[in-house]
XYZ file of C-alpha atoms in Angstrom:
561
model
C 105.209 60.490 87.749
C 101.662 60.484 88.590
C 99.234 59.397 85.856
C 98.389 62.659 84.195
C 100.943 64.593 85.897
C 102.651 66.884 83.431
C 106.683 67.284 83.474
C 106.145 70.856 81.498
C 105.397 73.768 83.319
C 102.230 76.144 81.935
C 103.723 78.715 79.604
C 102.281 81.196 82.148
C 105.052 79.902 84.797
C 107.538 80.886 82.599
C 105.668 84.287 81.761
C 105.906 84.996 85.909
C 108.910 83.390 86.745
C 111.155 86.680 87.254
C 108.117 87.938 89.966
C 108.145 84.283 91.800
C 112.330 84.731 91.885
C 112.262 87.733 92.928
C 109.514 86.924 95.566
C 111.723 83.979 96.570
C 114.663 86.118 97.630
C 112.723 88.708 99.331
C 111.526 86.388 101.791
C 114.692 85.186 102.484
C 116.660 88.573 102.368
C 113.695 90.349 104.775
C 114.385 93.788 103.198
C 112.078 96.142 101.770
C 110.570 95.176 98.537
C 107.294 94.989 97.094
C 105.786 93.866 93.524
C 102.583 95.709 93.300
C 102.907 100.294 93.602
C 100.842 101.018 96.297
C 100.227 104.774 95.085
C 97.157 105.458 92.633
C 98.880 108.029 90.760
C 97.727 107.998 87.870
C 101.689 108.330 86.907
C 101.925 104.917 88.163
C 98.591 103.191 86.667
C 97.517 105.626 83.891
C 95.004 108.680 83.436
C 92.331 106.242 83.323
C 92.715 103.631 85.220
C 90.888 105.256 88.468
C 87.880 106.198 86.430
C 87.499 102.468 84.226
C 87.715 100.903 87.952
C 85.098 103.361 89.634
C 82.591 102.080 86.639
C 83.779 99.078 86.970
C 82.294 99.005 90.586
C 79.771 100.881 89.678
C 78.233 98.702 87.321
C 77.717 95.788 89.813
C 75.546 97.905 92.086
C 71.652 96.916 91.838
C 72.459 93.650 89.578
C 73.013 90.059 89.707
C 76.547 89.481 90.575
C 78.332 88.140 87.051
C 79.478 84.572 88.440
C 79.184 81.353 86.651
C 79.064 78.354 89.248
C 77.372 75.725 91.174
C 74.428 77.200 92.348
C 70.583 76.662 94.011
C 68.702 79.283 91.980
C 68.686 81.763 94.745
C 70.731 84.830 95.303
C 71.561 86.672 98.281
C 72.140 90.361 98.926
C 73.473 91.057 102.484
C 75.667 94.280 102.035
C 74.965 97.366 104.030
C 77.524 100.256 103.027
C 79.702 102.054 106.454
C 79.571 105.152 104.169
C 75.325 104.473 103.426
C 75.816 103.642 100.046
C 72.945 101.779 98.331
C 74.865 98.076 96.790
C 71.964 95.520 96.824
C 74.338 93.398 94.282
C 72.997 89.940 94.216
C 75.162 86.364 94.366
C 74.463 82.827 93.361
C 73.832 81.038 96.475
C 74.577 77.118 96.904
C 74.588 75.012 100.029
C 77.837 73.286 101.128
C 76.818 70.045 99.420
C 76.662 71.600 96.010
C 79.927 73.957 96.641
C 82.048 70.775 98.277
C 81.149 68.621 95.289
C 82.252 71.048 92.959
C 85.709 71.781 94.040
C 86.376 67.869 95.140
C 85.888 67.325 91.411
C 88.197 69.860 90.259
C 91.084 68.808 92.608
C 92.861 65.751 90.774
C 93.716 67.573 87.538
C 95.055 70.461 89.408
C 97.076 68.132 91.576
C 98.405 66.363 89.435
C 99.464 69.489 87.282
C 102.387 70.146 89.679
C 103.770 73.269 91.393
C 105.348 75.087 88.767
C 102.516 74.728 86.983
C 99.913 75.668 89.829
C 102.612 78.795 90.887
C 102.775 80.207 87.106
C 98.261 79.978 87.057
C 98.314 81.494 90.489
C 100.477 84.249 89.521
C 98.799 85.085 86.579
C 95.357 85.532 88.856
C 97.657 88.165 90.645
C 98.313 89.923 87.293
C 94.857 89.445 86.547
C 93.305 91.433 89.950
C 96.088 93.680 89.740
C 95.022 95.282 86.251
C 91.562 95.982 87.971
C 93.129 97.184 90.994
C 91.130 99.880 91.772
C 87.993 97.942 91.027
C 88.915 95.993 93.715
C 89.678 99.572 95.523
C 86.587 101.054 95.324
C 84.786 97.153 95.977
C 86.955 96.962 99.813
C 86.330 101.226 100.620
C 82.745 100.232 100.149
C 81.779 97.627 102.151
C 84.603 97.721 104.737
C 84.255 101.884 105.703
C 87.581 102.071 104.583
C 88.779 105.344 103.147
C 89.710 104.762 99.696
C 93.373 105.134 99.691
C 93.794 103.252 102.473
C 90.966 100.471 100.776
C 93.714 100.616 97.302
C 96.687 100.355 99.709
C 95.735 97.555 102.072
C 92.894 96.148 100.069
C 94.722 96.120 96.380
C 98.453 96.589 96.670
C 99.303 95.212 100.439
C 97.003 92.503 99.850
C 98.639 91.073 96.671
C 102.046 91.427 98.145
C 100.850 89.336 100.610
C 99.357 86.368 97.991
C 102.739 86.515 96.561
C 104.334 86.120 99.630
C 102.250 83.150 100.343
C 102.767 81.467 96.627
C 106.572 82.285 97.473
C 106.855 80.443 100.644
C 104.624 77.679 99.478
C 106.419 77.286 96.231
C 109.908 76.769 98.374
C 108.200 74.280 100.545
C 106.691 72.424 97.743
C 110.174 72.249 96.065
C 112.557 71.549 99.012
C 112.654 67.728 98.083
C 113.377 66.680 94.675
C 110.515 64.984 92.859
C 112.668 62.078 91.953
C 116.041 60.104 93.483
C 117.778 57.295 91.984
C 118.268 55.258 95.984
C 121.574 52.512 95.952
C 122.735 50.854 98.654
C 125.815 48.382 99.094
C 124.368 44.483 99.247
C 127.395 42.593 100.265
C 128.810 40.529 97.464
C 125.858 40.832 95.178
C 124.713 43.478 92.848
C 123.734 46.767 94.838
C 120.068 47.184 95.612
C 118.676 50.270 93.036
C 115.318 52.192 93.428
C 113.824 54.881 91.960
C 111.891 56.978 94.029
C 109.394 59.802 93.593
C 107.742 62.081 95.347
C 104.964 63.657 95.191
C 102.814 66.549 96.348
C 99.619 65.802 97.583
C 97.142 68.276 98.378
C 94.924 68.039 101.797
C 91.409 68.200 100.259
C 88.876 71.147 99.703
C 90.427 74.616 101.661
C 87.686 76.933 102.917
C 88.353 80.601 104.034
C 86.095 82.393 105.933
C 86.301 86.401 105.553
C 86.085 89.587 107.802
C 84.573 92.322 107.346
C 87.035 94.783 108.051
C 89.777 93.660 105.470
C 88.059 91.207 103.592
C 91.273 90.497 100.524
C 94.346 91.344 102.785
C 93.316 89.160 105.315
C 91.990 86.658 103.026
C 94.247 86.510 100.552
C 97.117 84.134 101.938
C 94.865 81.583 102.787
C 93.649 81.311 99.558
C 96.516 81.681 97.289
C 98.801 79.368 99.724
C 95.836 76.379 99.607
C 95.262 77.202 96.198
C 98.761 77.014 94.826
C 99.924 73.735 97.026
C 97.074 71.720 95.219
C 93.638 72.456 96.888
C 90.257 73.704 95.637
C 89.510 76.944 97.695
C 85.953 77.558 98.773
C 85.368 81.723 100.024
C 82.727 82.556 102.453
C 82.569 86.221 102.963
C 81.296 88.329 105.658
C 77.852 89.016 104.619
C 78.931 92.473 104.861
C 81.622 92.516 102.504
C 80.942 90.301 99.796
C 82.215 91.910 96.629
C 85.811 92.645 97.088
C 85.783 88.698 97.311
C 83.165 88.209 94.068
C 85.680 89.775 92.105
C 88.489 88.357 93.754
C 86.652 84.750 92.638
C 85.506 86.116 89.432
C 88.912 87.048 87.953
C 90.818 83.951 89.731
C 87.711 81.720 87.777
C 88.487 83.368 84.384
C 92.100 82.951 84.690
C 91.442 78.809 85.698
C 88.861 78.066 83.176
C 91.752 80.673 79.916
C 94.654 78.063 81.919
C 92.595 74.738 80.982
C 91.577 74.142 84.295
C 88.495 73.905 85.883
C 87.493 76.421 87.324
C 85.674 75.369 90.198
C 88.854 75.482 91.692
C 87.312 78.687 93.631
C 84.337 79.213 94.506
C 82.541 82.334 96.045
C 79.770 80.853 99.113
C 77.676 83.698 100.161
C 75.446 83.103 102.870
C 71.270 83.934 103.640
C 70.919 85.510 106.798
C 70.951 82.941 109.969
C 72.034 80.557 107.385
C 75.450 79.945 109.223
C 77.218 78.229 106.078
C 80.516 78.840 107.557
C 79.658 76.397 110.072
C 78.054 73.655 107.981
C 81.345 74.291 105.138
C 83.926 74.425 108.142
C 82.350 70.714 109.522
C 81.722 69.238 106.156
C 84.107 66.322 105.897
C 85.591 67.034 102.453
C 86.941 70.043 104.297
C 90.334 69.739 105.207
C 91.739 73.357 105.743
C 90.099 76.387 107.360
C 91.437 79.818 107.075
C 89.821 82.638 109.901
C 89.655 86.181 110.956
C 87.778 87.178 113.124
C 86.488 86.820 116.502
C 87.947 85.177 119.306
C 84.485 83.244 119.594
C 84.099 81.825 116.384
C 87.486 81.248 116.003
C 87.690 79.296 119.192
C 84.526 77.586 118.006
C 86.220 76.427 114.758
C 89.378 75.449 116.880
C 87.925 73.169 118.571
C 85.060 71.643 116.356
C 86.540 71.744 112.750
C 88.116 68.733 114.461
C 88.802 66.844 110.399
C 90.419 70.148 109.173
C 93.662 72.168 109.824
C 92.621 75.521 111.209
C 94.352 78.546 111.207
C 92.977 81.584 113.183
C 93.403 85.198 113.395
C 91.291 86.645 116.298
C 91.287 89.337 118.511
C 93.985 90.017 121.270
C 95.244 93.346 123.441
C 97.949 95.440 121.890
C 99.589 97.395 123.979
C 102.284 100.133 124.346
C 104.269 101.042 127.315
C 106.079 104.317 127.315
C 108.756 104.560 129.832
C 110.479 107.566 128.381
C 111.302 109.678 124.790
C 113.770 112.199 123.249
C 111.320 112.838 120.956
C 107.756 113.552 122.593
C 106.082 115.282 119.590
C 106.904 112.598 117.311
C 105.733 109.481 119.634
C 102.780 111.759 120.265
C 102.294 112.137 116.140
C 102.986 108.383 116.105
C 101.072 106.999 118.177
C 97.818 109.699 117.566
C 97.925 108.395 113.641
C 98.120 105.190 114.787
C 94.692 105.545 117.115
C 92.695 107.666 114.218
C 93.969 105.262 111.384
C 90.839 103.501 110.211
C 88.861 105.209 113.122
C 90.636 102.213 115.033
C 89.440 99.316 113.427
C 92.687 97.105 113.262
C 93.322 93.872 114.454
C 96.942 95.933 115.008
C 95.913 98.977 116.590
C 96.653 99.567 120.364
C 94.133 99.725 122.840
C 96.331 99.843 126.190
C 98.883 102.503 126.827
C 100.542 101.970 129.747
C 102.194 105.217 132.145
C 103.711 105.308 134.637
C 101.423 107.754 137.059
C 104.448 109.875 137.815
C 104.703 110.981 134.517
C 108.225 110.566 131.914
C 111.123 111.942 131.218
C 111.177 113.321 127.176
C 113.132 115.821 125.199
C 110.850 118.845 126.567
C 111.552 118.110 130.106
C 109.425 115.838 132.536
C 105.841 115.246 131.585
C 102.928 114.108 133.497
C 100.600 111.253 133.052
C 97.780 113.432 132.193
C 100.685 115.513 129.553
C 101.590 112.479 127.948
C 97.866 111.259 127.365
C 96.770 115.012 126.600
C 99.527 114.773 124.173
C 98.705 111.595 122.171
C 94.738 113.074 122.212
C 96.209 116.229 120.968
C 96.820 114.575 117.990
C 93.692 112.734 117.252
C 91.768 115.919 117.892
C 93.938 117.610 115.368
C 93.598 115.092 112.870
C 89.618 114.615 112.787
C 89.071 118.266 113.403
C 88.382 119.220 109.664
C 86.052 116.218 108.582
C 87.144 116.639 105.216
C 90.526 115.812 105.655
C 90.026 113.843 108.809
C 87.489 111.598 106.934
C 90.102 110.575 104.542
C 91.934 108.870 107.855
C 89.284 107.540 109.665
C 86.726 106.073 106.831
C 83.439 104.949 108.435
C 82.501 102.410 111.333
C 81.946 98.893 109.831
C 79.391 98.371 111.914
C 77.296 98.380 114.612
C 79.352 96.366 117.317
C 81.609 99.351 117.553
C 79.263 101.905 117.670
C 77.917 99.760 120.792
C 81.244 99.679 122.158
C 81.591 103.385 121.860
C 78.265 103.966 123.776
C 79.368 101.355 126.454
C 83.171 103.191 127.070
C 81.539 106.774 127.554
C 79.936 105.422 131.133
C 83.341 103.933 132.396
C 86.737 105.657 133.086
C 87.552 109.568 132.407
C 88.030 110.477 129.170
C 90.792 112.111 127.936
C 89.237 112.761 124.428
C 85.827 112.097 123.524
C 84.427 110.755 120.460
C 82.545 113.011 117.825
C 79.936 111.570 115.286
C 80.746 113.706 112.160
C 79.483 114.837 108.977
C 80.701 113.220 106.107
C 81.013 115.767 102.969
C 80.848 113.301 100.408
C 78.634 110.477 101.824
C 75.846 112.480 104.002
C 74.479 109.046 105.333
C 78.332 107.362 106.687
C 78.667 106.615 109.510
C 81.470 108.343 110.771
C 83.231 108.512 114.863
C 86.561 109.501 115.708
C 88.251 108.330 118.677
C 87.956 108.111 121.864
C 90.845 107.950 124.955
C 89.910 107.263 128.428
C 91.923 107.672 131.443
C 91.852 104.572 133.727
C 94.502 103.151 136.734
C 96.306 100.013 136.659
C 93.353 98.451 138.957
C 90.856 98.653 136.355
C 91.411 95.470 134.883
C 87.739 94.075 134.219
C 87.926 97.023 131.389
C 91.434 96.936 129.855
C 91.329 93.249 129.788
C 88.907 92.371 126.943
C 89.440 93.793 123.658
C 87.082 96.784 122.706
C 87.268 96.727 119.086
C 87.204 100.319 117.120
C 87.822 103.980 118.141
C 88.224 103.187 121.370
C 91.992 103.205 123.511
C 92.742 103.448 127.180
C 95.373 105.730 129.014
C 96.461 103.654 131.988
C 98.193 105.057 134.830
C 100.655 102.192 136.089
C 102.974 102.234 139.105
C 106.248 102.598 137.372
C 107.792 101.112 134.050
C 108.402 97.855 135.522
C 104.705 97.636 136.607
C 103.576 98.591 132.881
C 105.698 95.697 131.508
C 104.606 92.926 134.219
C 100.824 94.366 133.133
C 102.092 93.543 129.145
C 103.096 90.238 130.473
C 99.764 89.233 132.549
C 97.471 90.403 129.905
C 99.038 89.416 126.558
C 100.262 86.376 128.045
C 96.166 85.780 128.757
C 94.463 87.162 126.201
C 97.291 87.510 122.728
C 97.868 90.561 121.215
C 99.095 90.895 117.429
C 101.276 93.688 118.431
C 102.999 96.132 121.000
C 105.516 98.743 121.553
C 107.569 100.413 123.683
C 109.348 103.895 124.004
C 112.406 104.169 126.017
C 115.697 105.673 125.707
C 117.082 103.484 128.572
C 118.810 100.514 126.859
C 117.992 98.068 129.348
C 114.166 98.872 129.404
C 114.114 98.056 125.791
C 115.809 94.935 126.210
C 113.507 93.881 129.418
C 110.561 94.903 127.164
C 111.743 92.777 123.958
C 112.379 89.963 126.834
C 108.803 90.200 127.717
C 107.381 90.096 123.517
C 109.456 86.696 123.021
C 107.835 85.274 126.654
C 104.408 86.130 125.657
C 104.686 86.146 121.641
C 103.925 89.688 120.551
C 105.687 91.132 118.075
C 107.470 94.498 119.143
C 108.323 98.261 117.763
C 110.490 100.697 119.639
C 110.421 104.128 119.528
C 108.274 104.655 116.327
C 108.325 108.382 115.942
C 108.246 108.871 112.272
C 106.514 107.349 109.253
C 106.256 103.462 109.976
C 103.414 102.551 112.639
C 102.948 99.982 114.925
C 99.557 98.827 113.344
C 100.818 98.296 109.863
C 102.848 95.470 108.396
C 105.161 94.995 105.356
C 104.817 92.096 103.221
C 108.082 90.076 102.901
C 109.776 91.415 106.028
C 107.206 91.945 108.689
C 105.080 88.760 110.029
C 101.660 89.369 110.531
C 100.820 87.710 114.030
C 103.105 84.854 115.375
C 101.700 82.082 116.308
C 103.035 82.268 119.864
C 100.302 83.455 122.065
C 96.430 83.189 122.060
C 95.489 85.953 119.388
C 96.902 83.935 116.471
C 97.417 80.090 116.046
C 99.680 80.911 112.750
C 101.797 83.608 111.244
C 101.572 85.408 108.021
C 103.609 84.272 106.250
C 106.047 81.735 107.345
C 106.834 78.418 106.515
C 104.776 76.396 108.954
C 101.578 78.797 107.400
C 101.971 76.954 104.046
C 103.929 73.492 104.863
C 101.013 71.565 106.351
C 98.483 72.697 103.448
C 100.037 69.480 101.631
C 101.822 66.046 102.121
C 104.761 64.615 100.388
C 103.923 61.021 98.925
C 106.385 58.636 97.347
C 106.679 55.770 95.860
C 109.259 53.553 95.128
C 110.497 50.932 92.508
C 113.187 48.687 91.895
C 115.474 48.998 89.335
């Protein structure tokens, strides 16, 4: 074994080793199954629980962030609130030096603890930030625009199902080889040569993820806990905008390292001054030798191609798309795919932006209907859903920020709109920043508009030639640009099959005929992936084997016996 390695695993492995089983199987099995309720009944988490984590938040606002590390003696305060809430919370700040040297310090006596150990601390952190769940809830609805269920749902619950699925899939890969072999082999007449071999796993060097601002733990999350649990020292960068969900995320991971007997250095928070462009100067440093991304196709490309020392993996942005060739049930794809567009006001790296037509309209369950019924349809719903802003608010949250309110004001001068975004008065938060959706009608021709992304509450109707046409326009422009998702709706067999023909060429993954409760812009942990790899909006999948495998080496050495 490796000098200091321990052959014991941490008590807290054994105190999490029914989650990590069960975790194991799911991702094998692919059914439904999650670890962490995603409902905030307070029959699930207590009569208290939302109240404790509301304070919780609210006692961070106008201080100094609670966080003992490296630091310069400056703190930073970059937050801005979607729904115009005053934060101002304040974070050590430390250049990439001072946060590089501190986790290359901490690595060898986490490395050399081993992966059962490393699993059993990383699972405890998961324990740890799901007892202040909605803490963490109230941290992501605030500085993402999220509305809150949504924030406890995708920013608490989803989110941790997703660490776990990353600490499961790393765990297997980390324990596919043995971590010793007695080796004998036939030497003619003489004795038979004997070795023993072991093998160990060797971390890559100091991880670094660099946050969005839209879902700043569920997209950050793998990352972390899959370089964190296969032996390397994770260094967070948040979006300036959305700092906190990741302070606590840091904060509680910290306590649970330094209560474990490890350093805990092993995870660092590095927010950044304004124009200071640490991402950058972390993602070159050469200590850094993996860099997790969401976020735009620029920077991501950026970090592609100069993070040149580093594995990269990127999330960035793509064209999802939906063709609809036909339905025998045109209320519930219009209910479908209307949630789908108001969800979040839009602001998905899943939601669809191109729905494709055919210009002489489709055959449904209430007879034919034209191009301009179909899209009147799908805007039928929006309107209905953001018509009372009380209850529409609760779908749509707030913009995140100003890009998409640009975008907005840049759509309204092309095209014919179908539907027409509203600004609207928020009754709890009079100063968010609130727009529903907008559809605009456009032909098949228009391509210099439907072939960029336009990020937010903003989709695009497109009148196409016949079905055929829609999925040779799914083909050119996801085959360009990526897309993270698409869909179909067909009850003709063989235009499902030509359409799933077309995902595998290009890489997207595909839904057919959602009509009830499971949309095409979310994702379950353990069953669904999360991007594939396989086409130009993502270089890697969540979660998958090849996500975690390259996050570590195998090393062995040998002796004779």
């Amino acid at each position: 074994m490796m000098a200091g390695m321990t052959d014991t695993p941490h008590p807290l492995y054994d105190r999490h080793a029914e989650t990590l089983n069960r975790a194991l199987t799911a991702i094998t099995e692919r059914g439904y199954w999650s670890a962490y309720p995603e409902s905030p009944s307070p029959r699930v988490y207590g009569e208290t629980a939302a109240a404790d984590g509301k304070a919780a938040f609210e006692a961070y606002l106008g201080g100094d962030f609670p966080l003992d590390q490296p630091a310069d003696g400056e703190r930073v305060a970059t937050e801005a609130s979607p729904f115009g809430v005053a934060l101002n919370v304040r974070y050590p700040h430390a250049t990439a030096d001072q946060l590089v040297a501190a986790a290359s310090a901490a690595l060898p006596a986490w490395r050399d603890a081993g992966p059962q150990t490393r699993v059993g601390v990383c699972l405890e952190i998961l324990a740890r930030l799901h007892k202040n769940v909605f803490e963490l809830a109230n941290a992501v609805q605030f500085t993402s625009g999220q509305a809150f269920v949504m924030a406890f749902q995708a920013g608490g619950a989803h989110a941790l199902d997703r660490a776990l699925e990353a600490l499961a899939y790393s765990y297997a890969e980390m324990t596919r080889h043995p971590e010793t072999a007695s080796w004998e082999k036939a030497a003619g007449k003489g004795d038979p040569l004997r070795m023993t071999k072991t093998f160990h796993v060797v971390p890559r060097g100091v991880a670094l993820v660099v946050a969005c601002n839209t879902f700043p733990t569920w997209n950050s999350y793998p990352g972390l806990f899959a370089s964190l649990v296969t032996g390397n020292p994770v260094v967070v960068k948040p979006h300036p905008r959305a700092v906190l969900p990741l302070a606590i995320t840091v904060r509680y991971a910290r306590e649970v390292l330094a209560e474990a007997g490890f350093d805990p250095n092993l995870v660092l928070l590095a927010p950044e001054a304004p124009g200071e462009r640490l991402a950058s100067a972390l993602a070159l440093h050469p200590a850094v030798k993996i860099v997790d991304f969401t976020g735009s196709t620029e920077y991501g490309d950026w970090l592609e191609a100069n993070a040149r020392q580093a594995t990269v993996y990127t999330e960035k942005a793509g064209l999802n798309t939906v063709v609809v060739d036909s339905t025998d049930d045109f209320a519930g794809m219009c209910r479908n795919l209307g949630f789908t567009l108001a969800l979040y006001s839009g602001q998905m790296c899943t939601t669809s932006q191109n729905i494709l037509i055919p210009r002489d309209g489709i055959d449904t369950d209430q007879g034919r209907k034209s191009f301009d019924e179909v899209a009147a349809g799908i805007a039928g719903v929006v309107g209905k859903l953001t018509a009372d802003p009380a209850r529409g608010v609760e779908l749509t949250g707030a913009i995140v920020n100003d890009g998409v309110l640009e975008r907005l004001d840049e759509v309204s001068k092309v095209g014919e709109p179908v539907l027409e975004s509203r600004t609207v008065e928020h009754p709890v938060f009079p100063d968010a920043v609130v727009r529903t959706p907008t559809i605009v009608k456009l032909d098949a021709d228009d391509t210099a508009t439907y072939a960029r992304e336009w990020f937010g509450p903003i989709s695009f109707a497109i009148a196409t030639d016949f079905t055929a046409h829609s999925l040779e326009i799914l083909r050119a422009t996801v085959g360009e640009k990526g897309a993270l998702t698409a869909a179909v709706y067909s009850t003709d067999a063989a235009v499902l099959d030509a359409a799933e023909n077309v995902a595998i060429e290009v890489g997207v993954h595909l839904s057919a005929n959602l009509t009830g409760g499971v949309f095409v812009n979310q994702s379950a942990a353990f069953s669904d992936f999360h991007g594939s790899g396989a086409n130009a909006a993502a270089n890697a999948a969540l979660t998958d084997g090849a996500y975690v495998a390259n996050r570590f080496r195998i090393v062995q050495s040998r002796r004779h016996v």
